[in-house]
Short mmCIF file of C-alpha atoms in Angstrom, two decimals:
data_model
loop_
_atom_site.label_atom_id
_atom_site.label_comp_id
_atom_site.label_asym_id
_atom_site.label_seq_id
_atom_site.Cartn_x
_atom_site.Cartn_y
_atom_site.Cartn_z
CA MET A 1 0.00 0.00 0.00
CA CYS A 2 1.02 3.62 -0.35
CA LEU A 3 0.99 6.12 2.51
CA PHE A 4 0.33 9.80 1.96
CA ALA A 5 1.27 11.94 4.95
CA GLY A 6 -1.38 14.44 5.98
CA GLY A 7 -1.51 17.24 8.52
CA ASN A 8 -3.45 15.29 11.13
CA GLY A 9 -2.23 11.78 10.52
CA VAL A 10 -1.77 9.39 7.62
CA VAL A 11 -4.14 8.83 4.73
CA THR A 12 -3.90 5.24 3.53
CA PHE A 13 -4.45 4.40 -0.12
CA HIS A 14 -4.43 0.71 -1.06
CA LEU A 15 -3.02 0.34 -4.54
CA LEU A 16 -4.08 -2.31 -7.01
CA PRO A 17 -2.08 -5.36 -8.00
CA CYS A 18 0.16 -4.47 -10.93
CA SER A 19 -1.51 -7.07 -13.13
CA LEU A 20 -4.72 -5.04 -13.10
CA ARG A 21 -3.20 -1.71 -13.94
CA HIS A 22 -4.05 -0.21 -17.31
CA THR A 23 -3.29 3.18 -18.74
CA SER A 24 -5.21 4.88 -21.52
CA SER A 25 -1.89 5.98 -23.02
CA SER A 26 -1.81 2.67 -24.88
CA TYR A 27 -3.42 4.72 -27.64
CA SER A 28 -0.22 6.76 -28.05
CA GLN A 29 3.42 5.86 -28.51
CA ILE A 30 4.52 7.14 -25.14
CA ARG A 31 4.20 5.49 -21.76
CA MET A 32 3.41 8.16 -19.20
CA LEU A 33 5.14 8.44 -15.85
CA SER A 34 3.34 6.56 -13.11
CA TYR A 35 1.36 8.33 -10.44
CA LEU A 36 3.93 7.56 -7.76
CA THR A 37 6.80 8.78 -9.91
CA ARG A 38 4.95 12.04 -10.50
CA TRP A 39 4.28 12.35 -6.75
CA VAL A 40 7.95 11.93 -5.84
CA SER A 41 9.73 13.66 -8.69
CA ARG A 42 7.55 16.53 -9.79
CA GLY A 43 8.22 19.92 -8.27
CA ALA A 44 8.86 23.52 -9.13
CA PHE A 45 10.80 24.16 -12.30
CA GLN A 46 14.53 24.61 -11.85
CA ALA A 47 15.96 28.07 -12.41
CA LEU A 48 16.38 28.71 -16.10
CA LYS A 49 19.92 28.89 -17.39
CA GLY A 50 20.73 32.45 -18.41
CA THR A 51 22.58 33.50 -21.54
CA GLY A 52 23.66 36.93 -20.41
CA SER A 53 22.04 40.31 -20.73
CA ARG A 54 23.37 41.26 -24.17
CA PRO A 55 20.99 40.45 -27.03
CA GLN A 56 22.16 37.79 -29.48
CA LEU A 57 21.02 38.63 -32.98
CA VAL A 58 20.29 35.50 -34.96
CA LYS A 59 20.72 35.44 -38.72
CA THR A 60 17.74 33.93 -40.51
CA PRO A 61 18.93 30.72 -42.21
CA ARG A 62 17.81 29.44 -45.60
CA ILE A 63 17.33 25.74 -45.05
CA GLY A 64 14.80 23.09 -45.96
CA ASN A 65 12.05 21.46 -43.93
CA GLN A 66 12.92 20.42 -40.41
CA THR A 67 11.80 17.33 -38.52
CA LEU A 68 11.32 17.60 -34.80
CA ALA A 69 13.23 15.16 -32.63
CA ALA A 70 11.54 13.77 -29.56
CA ALA A 71 11.46 16.71 -27.17
CA PRO A 72 11.85 16.14 -23.44
CA LEU A 73 8.53 15.93 -21.67
CA PRO A 74 7.17 18.78 -19.58
CA PHE A 75 7.36 18.48 -15.80
CA ALA A 76 10.26 16.01 -15.96
CA GLY A 77 12.66 18.05 -13.88
CA GLY A 78 12.78 21.57 -15.26
CA SER A 79 13.31 23.28 -18.58
CA PRO A 80 16.83 23.78 -20.00
CA GLY A 81 17.99 27.04 -21.50
CA VAL A 82 17.85 28.00 -25.14
CA ARG A 83 21.05 27.41 -27.10
CA GLN A 84 19.81 28.86 -30.37
CA ALA A 85 16.64 30.31 -31.89
CA GLN A 86 16.25 30.64 -35.64
CA ALA A 87 13.43 31.57 -37.97
CA LEU A 88 12.71 29.22 -40.86
CA ASP A 89 11.09 31.69 -43.25
CA GLN A 90 10.09 29.22 -45.95
CA GLU A 91 8.36 26.89 -43.47
CA ARG A 92 7.16 29.83 -41.32
CA LEU A 93 8.43 28.08 -38.21
CA LEU A 94 10.60 29.15 -35.29
CA GLN A 95 13.17 26.50 -34.39
CA ILE A 96 14.40 26.41 -30.79
CA ASN A 97 17.51 24.36 -30.04
CA TRP A 98 17.69 23.57 -26.33
CA ASP A 99 20.78 23.16 -24.18
CA ASP A 100 20.02 19.46 -23.74
CA GLY A 101 20.35 18.85 -27.49
CA SER A 102 16.64 18.61 -28.35
CA CYS A 103 14.75 21.03 -30.55
CA SER A 104 11.20 22.33 -30.89
CA LEU A 105 9.33 23.95 -33.77
CA TYR A 106 6.67 26.65 -33.36
CA PRO A 107 4.47 28.12 -36.14
CA PHE A 108 4.80 31.88 -36.63
CA THR A 109 1.02 32.32 -36.54
CA TRP A 110 0.67 30.48 -33.22
CA LEU A 111 3.44 32.59 -31.67
CA ARG A 112 1.84 35.85 -32.80
CA ASP A 113 -1.60 34.67 -31.63
CA ASN A 114 -0.17 33.93 -28.18
CA CYS A 115 1.92 37.05 -27.64
CA GLN A 116 2.16 37.60 -23.89
CA CYS A 117 2.52 41.39 -23.89
CA PRO A 118 -0.12 43.51 -22.06
CA LEU A 119 -1.64 44.65 -25.35
CA CYS A 120 -2.31 41.06 -26.43
CA THR A 121 -2.93 39.29 -23.10
CA LEU A 122 -4.87 40.38 -20.02
CA GLN A 123 -2.39 39.12 -17.45
CA SER A 124 -4.77 39.39 -14.47
CA ALA A 125 -7.10 36.89 -16.14
CA GLN A 126 -4.58 35.04 -18.33
CA ALA A 127 -6.97 35.72 -21.21
CA ARG A 128 -6.27 36.70 -24.81
CA ARG A 129 -7.00 40.32 -25.74
CA LEU A 130 -5.78 40.06 -29.33
CA LEU A 131 -8.78 39.71 -31.63
CA LEU A 132 -8.65 37.04 -34.30
CA SER A 133 -9.83 39.66 -36.79
CA ASP A 134 -6.58 41.54 -36.08
CA LEU A 135 -4.36 38.48 -36.44
CA ASP A 136 -2.39 38.08 -39.66
CA VAL A 137 -2.55 34.32 -40.13
CA HIS A 138 0.17 34.52 -42.77
CA THR A 139 2.56 36.66 -40.74
CA GLY A 140 6.28 36.54 -41.26
CA MET A 141 8.98 37.30 -38.70
CA ASP A 142 11.40 40.22 -38.98
CA GLN A 143 13.86 39.25 -36.26
CA VAL A 144 14.37 36.79 -33.42
CA GLN A 145 16.91 37.29 -30.66
CA LEU A 146 17.84 35.92 -27.25
CA MET A 147 18.06 38.18 -24.23
CA ASP A 148 18.32 36.98 -20.63
CA ASN A 149 17.43 33.53 -21.91
CA LYS A 150 14.13 34.78 -23.28
CA VAL A 151 13.08 34.53 -26.90
CA SER A 152 12.30 37.99 -28.28
CA ILE A 153 10.53 38.35 -31.63
CA THR A 154 9.95 41.42 -33.79
CA TRP A 155 7.06 41.09 -36.23
CA PRO A 156 6.68 42.81 -39.63
CA ASP A 157 4.42 45.51 -38.09
CA GLN A 158 7.20 46.11 -35.51
CA HIS A 159 5.15 44.64 -32.67
CA SER A 160 7.38 42.76 -30.21
CA SER A 161 6.73 39.49 -28.36
CA GLU A 162 8.78 37.88 -25.61
CA PHE A 163 8.53 34.25 -24.47
CA ASP A 164 9.98 32.40 -21.49
CA PRO A 165 11.71 29.13 -22.39
CA ASP A 166 9.71 27.03 -19.91
CA TRP A 167 6.44 28.45 -21.32
CA LEU A 168 7.53 27.51 -24.83
CA LYS A 169 8.84 24.06 -23.97
CA LYS A 170 5.66 23.16 -22.10
CA ARG A 171 3.78 23.91 -25.33
CA CYS A 172 6.12 22.04 -27.68
CA PHE A 173 4.27 20.56 -30.67
CA SER A 174 6.02 17.18 -30.65
CA PRO A 175 3.61 14.24 -30.14
CA GLU A 176 5.42 13.27 -26.94
CA ALA A 177 5.23 16.71 -25.38
CA ARG A 178 1.60 17.20 -26.42
CA GLN A 179 0.64 13.85 -24.90
CA ALA A 180 2.49 14.63 -21.67
CA LEU A 181 0.83 18.03 -21.32
CA GLN A 182 -2.64 16.59 -21.97
CA GLU A 183 -2.02 13.99 -19.27
CA GLU A 184 -0.90 16.69 -16.86
CA LEU A 185 -3.98 18.80 -17.59
CA PHE A 186 -6.62 16.06 -17.66
CA LEU A 187 -5.14 13.02 -15.88
CA ASN A 188 -6.49 10.60 -18.46
CA GLU A 189 -4.53 7.60 -17.17
CA ARG A 190 -6.73 4.95 -15.58
CA GLU A 191 -6.06 1.87 -13.47
CA TYR A 192 -8.53 -0.88 -14.28
CA TRP A 193 -9.82 -3.32 -11.67
CA ASP A 194 -12.18 -6.22 -11.06
CA SER A 195 -13.70 -8.02 -8.06
CA GLY A 196 -10.30 -7.96 -6.34
CA LEU A 197 -10.41 -4.17 -5.95
CA GLN A 198 -8.97 -2.67 -2.78
CA ILE A 199 -10.86 0.63 -2.54
CA PRO A 200 -8.56 3.58 -1.79
CA THR A 201 -9.59 4.80 1.65
CA ALA A 202 -9.08 8.10 3.46
CA ASP A 203 -10.34 9.93 6.55
CA PHE A 204 -13.31 12.22 5.94
CA GLU A 205 -12.21 15.01 8.29
CA GLU A 206 -8.63 14.94 7.05
CA VAL A 207 -9.79 15.35 3.46
CA LEU A 208 -11.83 18.36 4.58
CA HIS A 209 -8.95 20.09 6.33
CA ASP A 210 -5.66 18.93 4.82
CA ASP A 211 -4.68 19.89 1.26
CA LYS A 212 -2.36 16.91 0.77
CA ALA A 213 -5.12 14.51 1.81
CA ALA A 214 -7.63 16.26 -0.47
CA LEU A 215 -5.22 16.09 -3.41
CA ALA A 216 -4.52 12.39 -2.84
CA TRP A 217 -8.29 11.78 -2.68
CA LEU A 218 -9.06 13.52 -5.97
CA GLU A 219 -6.11 11.99 -7.83
CA ALA A 220 -7.16 8.50 -6.74
CA LEU A 221 -10.77 9.29 -7.66
CA ARG A 222 -9.65 10.24 -11.15
CA ARG A 223 -7.24 7.34 -11.60
CA ILE A 224 -9.16 4.45 -10.00
CA GLY A 225 -12.68 5.84 -10.13
CA ILE A 226 -13.73 5.27 -6.53
CA VAL A 227 -12.52 6.41 -3.10
CA TYR A 228 -13.99 5.51 0.28
CA LEU A 229 -14.05 8.10 3.08
CA ARG A 230 -14.55 6.99 6.68
CA GLY A 231 -15.42 8.88 9.82
CA ALA A 232 -18.15 11.26 8.64
CA PRO A 233 -20.91 12.07 11.15
CA SER A 234 -23.96 9.81 10.74
CA GLU A 235 -26.30 12.66 9.91
CA GLN A 236 -27.48 14.50 6.82
CA GLY A 237 -25.44 17.35 5.42
CA GLN A 238 -22.07 15.65 5.01
CA VAL A 239 -22.16 15.43 1.20
CA ALA A 240 -22.74 19.20 1.11
CA ARG A 241 -19.76 19.73 3.45
CA LEU A 242 -17.57 17.58 1.23
CA SER A 243 -18.70 19.40 -1.91
CA GLN A 244 -17.50 22.69 -0.42
CA ARG A 245 -13.99 21.22 -0.45
CA ILE A 246 -14.31 21.24 -4.24
CA GLY A 247 -16.65 24.07 -5.11
CA TYR A 248 -20.36 23.46 -5.42
CA LEU A 249 -22.92 20.72 -6.04
CA ARG A 250 -24.63 19.93 -9.32
CA LEU A 251 -28.32 20.80 -9.05
CA THR A 252 -30.64 18.31 -10.76
CA PHE A 253 -34.38 17.72 -10.80
CA TYR A 254 -33.92 15.67 -7.62
CA GLY A 255 -32.40 18.63 -5.77
CA HIS A 256 -28.93 19.67 -4.62
CA THR A 257 -28.88 16.56 -2.42
CA TRP A 258 -31.30 13.64 -2.34
CA GLN A 259 -32.34 10.99 0.17
CA VAL A 260 -32.13 7.36 -0.96
CA GLN A 261 -34.83 5.71 1.15
CA ASP A 262 -37.77 3.39 0.68
CA LYS A 263 -40.60 5.82 -0.14
CA LEU A 264 -44.27 5.48 -0.89
CA MET A 265 -45.16 6.43 -4.47
CA ALA A 266 -41.44 6.49 -5.32
CA ASN A 267 -40.51 8.71 -8.26
CA ASN A 268 -37.31 6.74 -8.81
CA VAL A 269 -36.53 3.02 -8.57
CA ALA A 270 -33.69 3.89 -6.17
CA TYR A 271 -36.32 5.05 -3.68
CA THR A 272 -37.54 1.49 -3.11
CA SER A 273 -36.10 -1.45 -1.18
CA GLY A 274 -35.73 -3.59 -4.28
CA GLU A 275 -32.57 -4.64 -6.10
CA LEU A 276 -30.94 -2.06 -8.34
CA SER A 277 -29.17 -3.48 -11.37
CA LEU A 278 -25.81 -2.05 -12.38
CA HIS A 279 -26.24 1.38 -13.90
CA THR A 280 -24.86 4.87 -14.30
CA ASP A 281 -26.94 7.75 -12.99
CA TYR A 282 -28.86 10.12 -15.22
CA PRO A 283 -28.16 9.04 -18.82
CA ALA A 284 -31.52 10.74 -19.45
CA LEU A 285 -29.47 13.95 -19.46
CA HIS A 286 -27.23 14.75 -22.41
CA HIS A 287 -24.53 15.74 -19.90
CA PRO A 288 -24.87 13.34 -16.95
CA PRO A 289 -23.21 14.26 -13.63
CA GLY A 290 -19.55 13.24 -13.58
CA VAL A 291 -19.03 12.46 -9.89
CA GLN A 292 -21.37 11.05 -7.27
CA PHE A 293 -21.23 11.12 -3.45
CA LEU A 294 -23.21 8.63 -1.34
CA HIS A 295 -23.16 8.92 2.45
CA CYS A 296 -24.53 6.20 4.71
CA VAL A 297 -26.69 7.74 7.42
CA ARG A 298 -28.31 4.44 8.37
CA GLN A 299 -27.84 0.92 7.03
CA ALA A 300 -30.44 -1.83 6.64
CA GLU A 301 -30.43 -4.65 9.16
CA GLN A 302 -30.51 -7.15 6.31
CA GLY A 303 -29.40 -6.68 2.71
CA GLY A 304 -28.55 -3.40 1.01
CA GLU A 305 -24.98 -4.32 -0.03
CA SER A 306 -23.50 -2.07 -2.72
CA GLU A 307 -21.98 -3.25 -6.00
CA VAL A 308 -19.65 -1.49 -8.43
CA VAL A 309 -18.08 -2.41 -11.77
CA ASP A 310 -15.33 -0.65 -13.72
CA GLY A 311 -17.24 0.30 -16.85
CA PHE A 312 -14.16 1.41 -18.78
CA HIS A 313 -12.51 -1.93 -18.10
CA MET A 314 -15.64 -3.81 -19.18
CA ALA A 315 -15.94 -1.76 -22.36
CA GLU A 316 -12.37 -2.65 -23.28
CA LEU A 317 -13.06 -6.31 -22.57
CA LEU A 318 -16.13 -6.10 -24.81
CA ARG A 319 -14.06 -4.48 -27.54
CA ARG A 320 -11.68 -7.44 -27.35
CA GLU A 321 -14.24 -10.26 -26.92
CA ASP A 322 -17.04 -8.96 -29.15
CA PRO A 323 -15.86 -6.13 -31.45
CA GLU A 324 -19.19 -5.99 -33.28
CA ALA A 325 -21.11 -5.45 -30.03
CA PHE A 326 -18.65 -2.72 -29.00
CA ASN A 327 -19.05 -0.97 -32.36
CA ILE A 328 -22.85 -1.13 -32.13
CA LEU A 329 -22.97 0.30 -28.58
CA SER A 330 -20.46 3.03 -29.37
CA SER A 331 -22.11 4.13 -32.62
CA LEU A 332 -25.89 3.86 -32.11
CA ARG A 333 -27.63 6.50 -30.00
CA VAL A 334 -30.21 5.16 -27.55
CA ASP A 335 -33.18 7.04 -26.08
CA PHE A 336 -33.45 7.61 -22.33
CA THR A 337 -36.26 9.34 -20.46
CA ASP A 338 -37.14 10.48 -16.93
CA SER A 339 -40.25 12.30 -15.77
CA GLY A 340 -41.95 13.17 -12.51
CA SER A 341 -41.83 15.80 -9.80
CA ASP A 342 -39.26 16.43 -7.07
CA TYR A 343 -37.22 19.64 -6.84
CA CYS A 344 -39.62 20.70 -9.59
CA ASP A 345 -41.64 18.84 -12.19
CA PHE A 346 -39.57 17.42 -15.03
CA SER A 347 -39.76 15.57 -18.32
CA VAL A 348 -36.33 14.91 -19.79
CA GLN A 349 -35.26 13.06 -22.93
CA SER A 350 -31.81 12.27 -24.25
CA LYS A 351 -30.05 10.29 -26.93
CA ASN A 352 -26.75 8.79 -25.82
CA HIS A 353 -24.34 6.07 -26.86
CA ILE A 354 -24.15 3.28 -24.31
CA ILE A 355 -20.36 3.56 -24.74
CA ASP A 356 -18.94 6.98 -25.58
CA VAL A 357 -15.53 7.10 -27.24
CA ASP A 358 -13.39 10.07 -28.21
CA SER A 359 -11.77 10.82 -31.57
CA GLU A 360 -8.93 8.41 -30.76
CA GLY A 361 -11.26 5.56 -29.84
CA ARG A 362 -10.71 5.80 -26.08
CA VAL A 363 -13.70 5.08 -23.86
CA VAL A 364 -14.66 8.30 -22.08
CA ARG A 365 -18.15 7.65 -20.67
CA ILE A 366 -20.67 4.89 -20.05
CA ASN A 367 -24.37 5.80 -20.36
CA TYR A 368 -26.56 2.98 -19.16
CA ASN A 369 -29.56 2.78 -16.86
CA ASN A 370 -32.04 0.02 -17.68
CA ALA A 371 -34.78 1.71 -15.63
CA THR A 372 -34.74 4.91 -17.71
CA ARG A 373 -33.96 3.34 -21.11
CA ASP A 374 -36.93 4.53 -23.16
CA SER A 375 -39.46 2.33 -24.95
CA VAL A 376 -38.85 4.73 -27.84
CA LEU A 377 -36.04 3.17 -29.85
CA ASP A 378 -35.10 5.46 -32.70
CA LEU A 379 -33.27 2.87 -34.82
CA PRO A 380 -33.85 1.45 -38.28
CA LEU A 381 -35.66 -1.87 -38.14
CA HIS A 382 -32.63 -3.90 -39.26
CA GLN A 383 -30.53 -2.58 -36.34
CA VAL A 384 -32.96 -3.36 -33.51
CA GLN A 385 -31.94 -6.99 -33.01
CA LEU A 386 -28.25 -6.08 -33.33
CA PHE A 387 -28.69 -3.48 -30.61
CA TYR A 388 -30.42 -5.89 -28.21
CA SER A 389 -27.84 -8.62 -28.79
CA SER A 390 -24.99 -6.18 -28.24
CA LEU A 391 -26.47 -4.69 -25.08
CA LYS A 392 -27.15 -8.16 -23.71
CA ALA A 393 -23.50 -9.11 -24.28
CA PHE A 394 -22.32 -5.99 -22.43
CA VAL A 395 -24.67 -6.49 -19.47
CA GLU A 396 -23.67 -10.13 -19.14
CA LEU A 397 -20.03 -9.05 -19.10
CA LEU A 398 -20.78 -6.47 -16.41
CA SER A 399 -22.54 -9.07 -14.28
CA ARG A 400 -19.82 -11.71 -14.23
CA PRO A 401 -18.89 -12.33 -10.56
CA GLU A 402 -15.19 -11.86 -11.29
CA ASN A 403 -15.92 -8.30 -12.46
CA VAL A 404 -18.21 -7.09 -9.66
CA PHE A 405 -16.88 -5.66 -6.39
CA THR A 406 -19.36 -5.87 -3.49
CA TYR A 407 -19.12 -3.92 -0.23
CA ARG A 408 -21.37 -2.94 2.65
CA MET A 409 -21.47 0.62 3.89
CA LYS A 410 -21.63 1.44 7.59
CA PRO A 411 -23.11 4.60 9.10
CA GLY A 412 -20.56 7.39 8.67
CA ASP A 413 -19.04 5.89 5.49
CA LEU A 414 -19.07 8.08 2.40
CA VAL A 415 -18.22 6.71 -1.04
CA THR A 416 -17.17 9.00 -3.91
CA PHE A 417 -17.05 7.65 -7.45
CA ASP A 418 -16.80 8.48 -11.14
CA ASN A 419 -20.34 8.30 -12.54
CA TRP A 420 -19.05 8.42 -16.11
CA ARG A 421 -16.95 5.31 -15.54
CA LEU A 422 -18.44 3.13 -12.79
CA LEU A 423 -21.72 1.28 -12.89
CA HIS A 424 -23.17 0.80 -9.44
CA GLY A 425 -26.00 -1.25 -8.03
CA ARG A 426 -27.58 -2.42 -4.80
CA LYS A 427 -28.93 -5.65 -3.42
CA SER A 428 -32.47 -5.62 -2.07
CA TYR A 429 -32.93 -4.97 1.63
CA LEU A 430 -35.46 -5.45 4.40
CA SER A 431 -37.34 -2.19 4.87
CA ARG A 432 -38.53 -1.21 8.35
CA GLY A 433 -40.25 2.13 7.84
CA HIS A 434 -38.61 5.25 9.26
CA ASN A 435 -35.69 3.29 10.73
CA SER A 436 -34.78 1.70 7.42
CA ARG A 437 -31.75 2.19 5.21
CA HIS A 438 -30.91 5.83 4.46
CA LEU A 439 -28.22 7.18 2.14
CA GLU A 440 -27.82 10.82 1.21
CA GLY A 441 -26.49 11.52 -2.27
CA ALA A 442 -25.21 14.40 -4.35
CA TYR A 443 -23.61 15.09 -7.74
CA LEU A 444 -20.75 17.19 -9.03
CA ASP A 445 -19.39 17.74 -12.52
CA TRP A 446 -15.87 16.73 -13.52
CA ASP A 447 -15.11 20.32 -14.59
CA GLU A 448 -15.41 21.51 -10.98
CA VAL A 449 -13.57 18.48 -9.58
CA MET A 450 -10.66 18.83 -12.01
CA SER A 451 -10.48 22.57 -11.32
CA ARG A 452 -10.02 21.90 -7.60
CA LEU A 453 -7.51 19.12 -8.33
CA ARG A 454 -5.35 21.45 -10.45
CA ASN A 455 -5.45 24.20 -7.83
CA LEU A 456 -4.52 21.74 -5.09
CA ARG A 457 -1.53 20.60 -7.15
CA LYS A 458 -0.37 24.21 -7.34
CA THR A 459 -0.82 24.62 -3.58
CA VAL A 460 0.74 21.32 -2.51
CA ARG A 461 3.42 20.82 -5.17
CA GLY A 462 3.93 24.20 -6.72
CA ASP A 463 2.89 22.97 -10.17
CA SER A 464 2.78 25.75 -12.76
#
């Protein structure tokens, strides 16, 4: 296991067996640094190597097309100084040769578009002031020079731009550097798991009050998809407290928070004591909530165990075992519906893929809830049977015992999980009126969660 020191104790995160680890970077040619390596090695950038205060005028060379060697990855221990900067007029590229022997190429137009001077960038908001209508997308470059290890450019209209080497290198256009920066920004690596999952576990109060503990929580939530918090008070209001650690809750038609109890005239199948099959929440919305909190206020005397499955892992298994089924579920849009009255009256409709993939074919979201899958099926007649056969194959894969992790919550336990990735369910339980099982739930969006994660990295590690 891996220990993360916190301000009031130690937060324990149980890591998965190596055989179950999977990273989404298998879709690129680079293997990203592991989470633990990033935790140990990443820090503030080293001081940039200076080149003296006198400007170094660089003669514009007349050479052919350049190919970019593999540039060092951002965040791998600091950015070296610039050895040489030269404008390639014919290709309209700026070539930077770094002290470590690598080189980077930058398009003239991109450099002019991203000028960092006060006229072009509002520094207080880090927002672009330069209008696209004022940008010459075919601009040349009059002169490039090095001063104090900064790259200074004079444009044909005599406007000047100045760039720090670390800013440039972080934005290198090589495939390796682009992949590394995207991973740093979005943390797209995932660790897949099955019924042998050891849920990462942390202390509720420590996550609330210690930045290192909060950062470890959110990074594990992103990477593994589920984190268990213990020690919350056994009363309502704790999911709202936890949300304030991030930002704010996602309001839905069921309210800012909602009470999962056995209710008369239930407006949702979750508000019964019956079994809940594996599902994601709210595919009836075109943008379902990204993260879900569930806090156990009171547990049933009998039954009520929780179940979770790694939907991304199962989608990849389906892709391997039944490619046709995967293609059907990732290409056909299925109708979902939800109607009733709660926070207000509602009647929602959506069309979603059961398996959402991005432009590179990576699985990015699962949309499946059998209870709200609509009787409306907007498919050509010849695709209906294909759809049912494919969905059946996926559900059977989800339900295999070796893929399902089962756990039982105790009062004061609070589980946080990725609603775009995990499918969750519940076994039926014995209902005893007002003293029966009671969970309080809430949603957040990944945009807010990732925003807090990035800010915590700046606070804890000094990430730029």
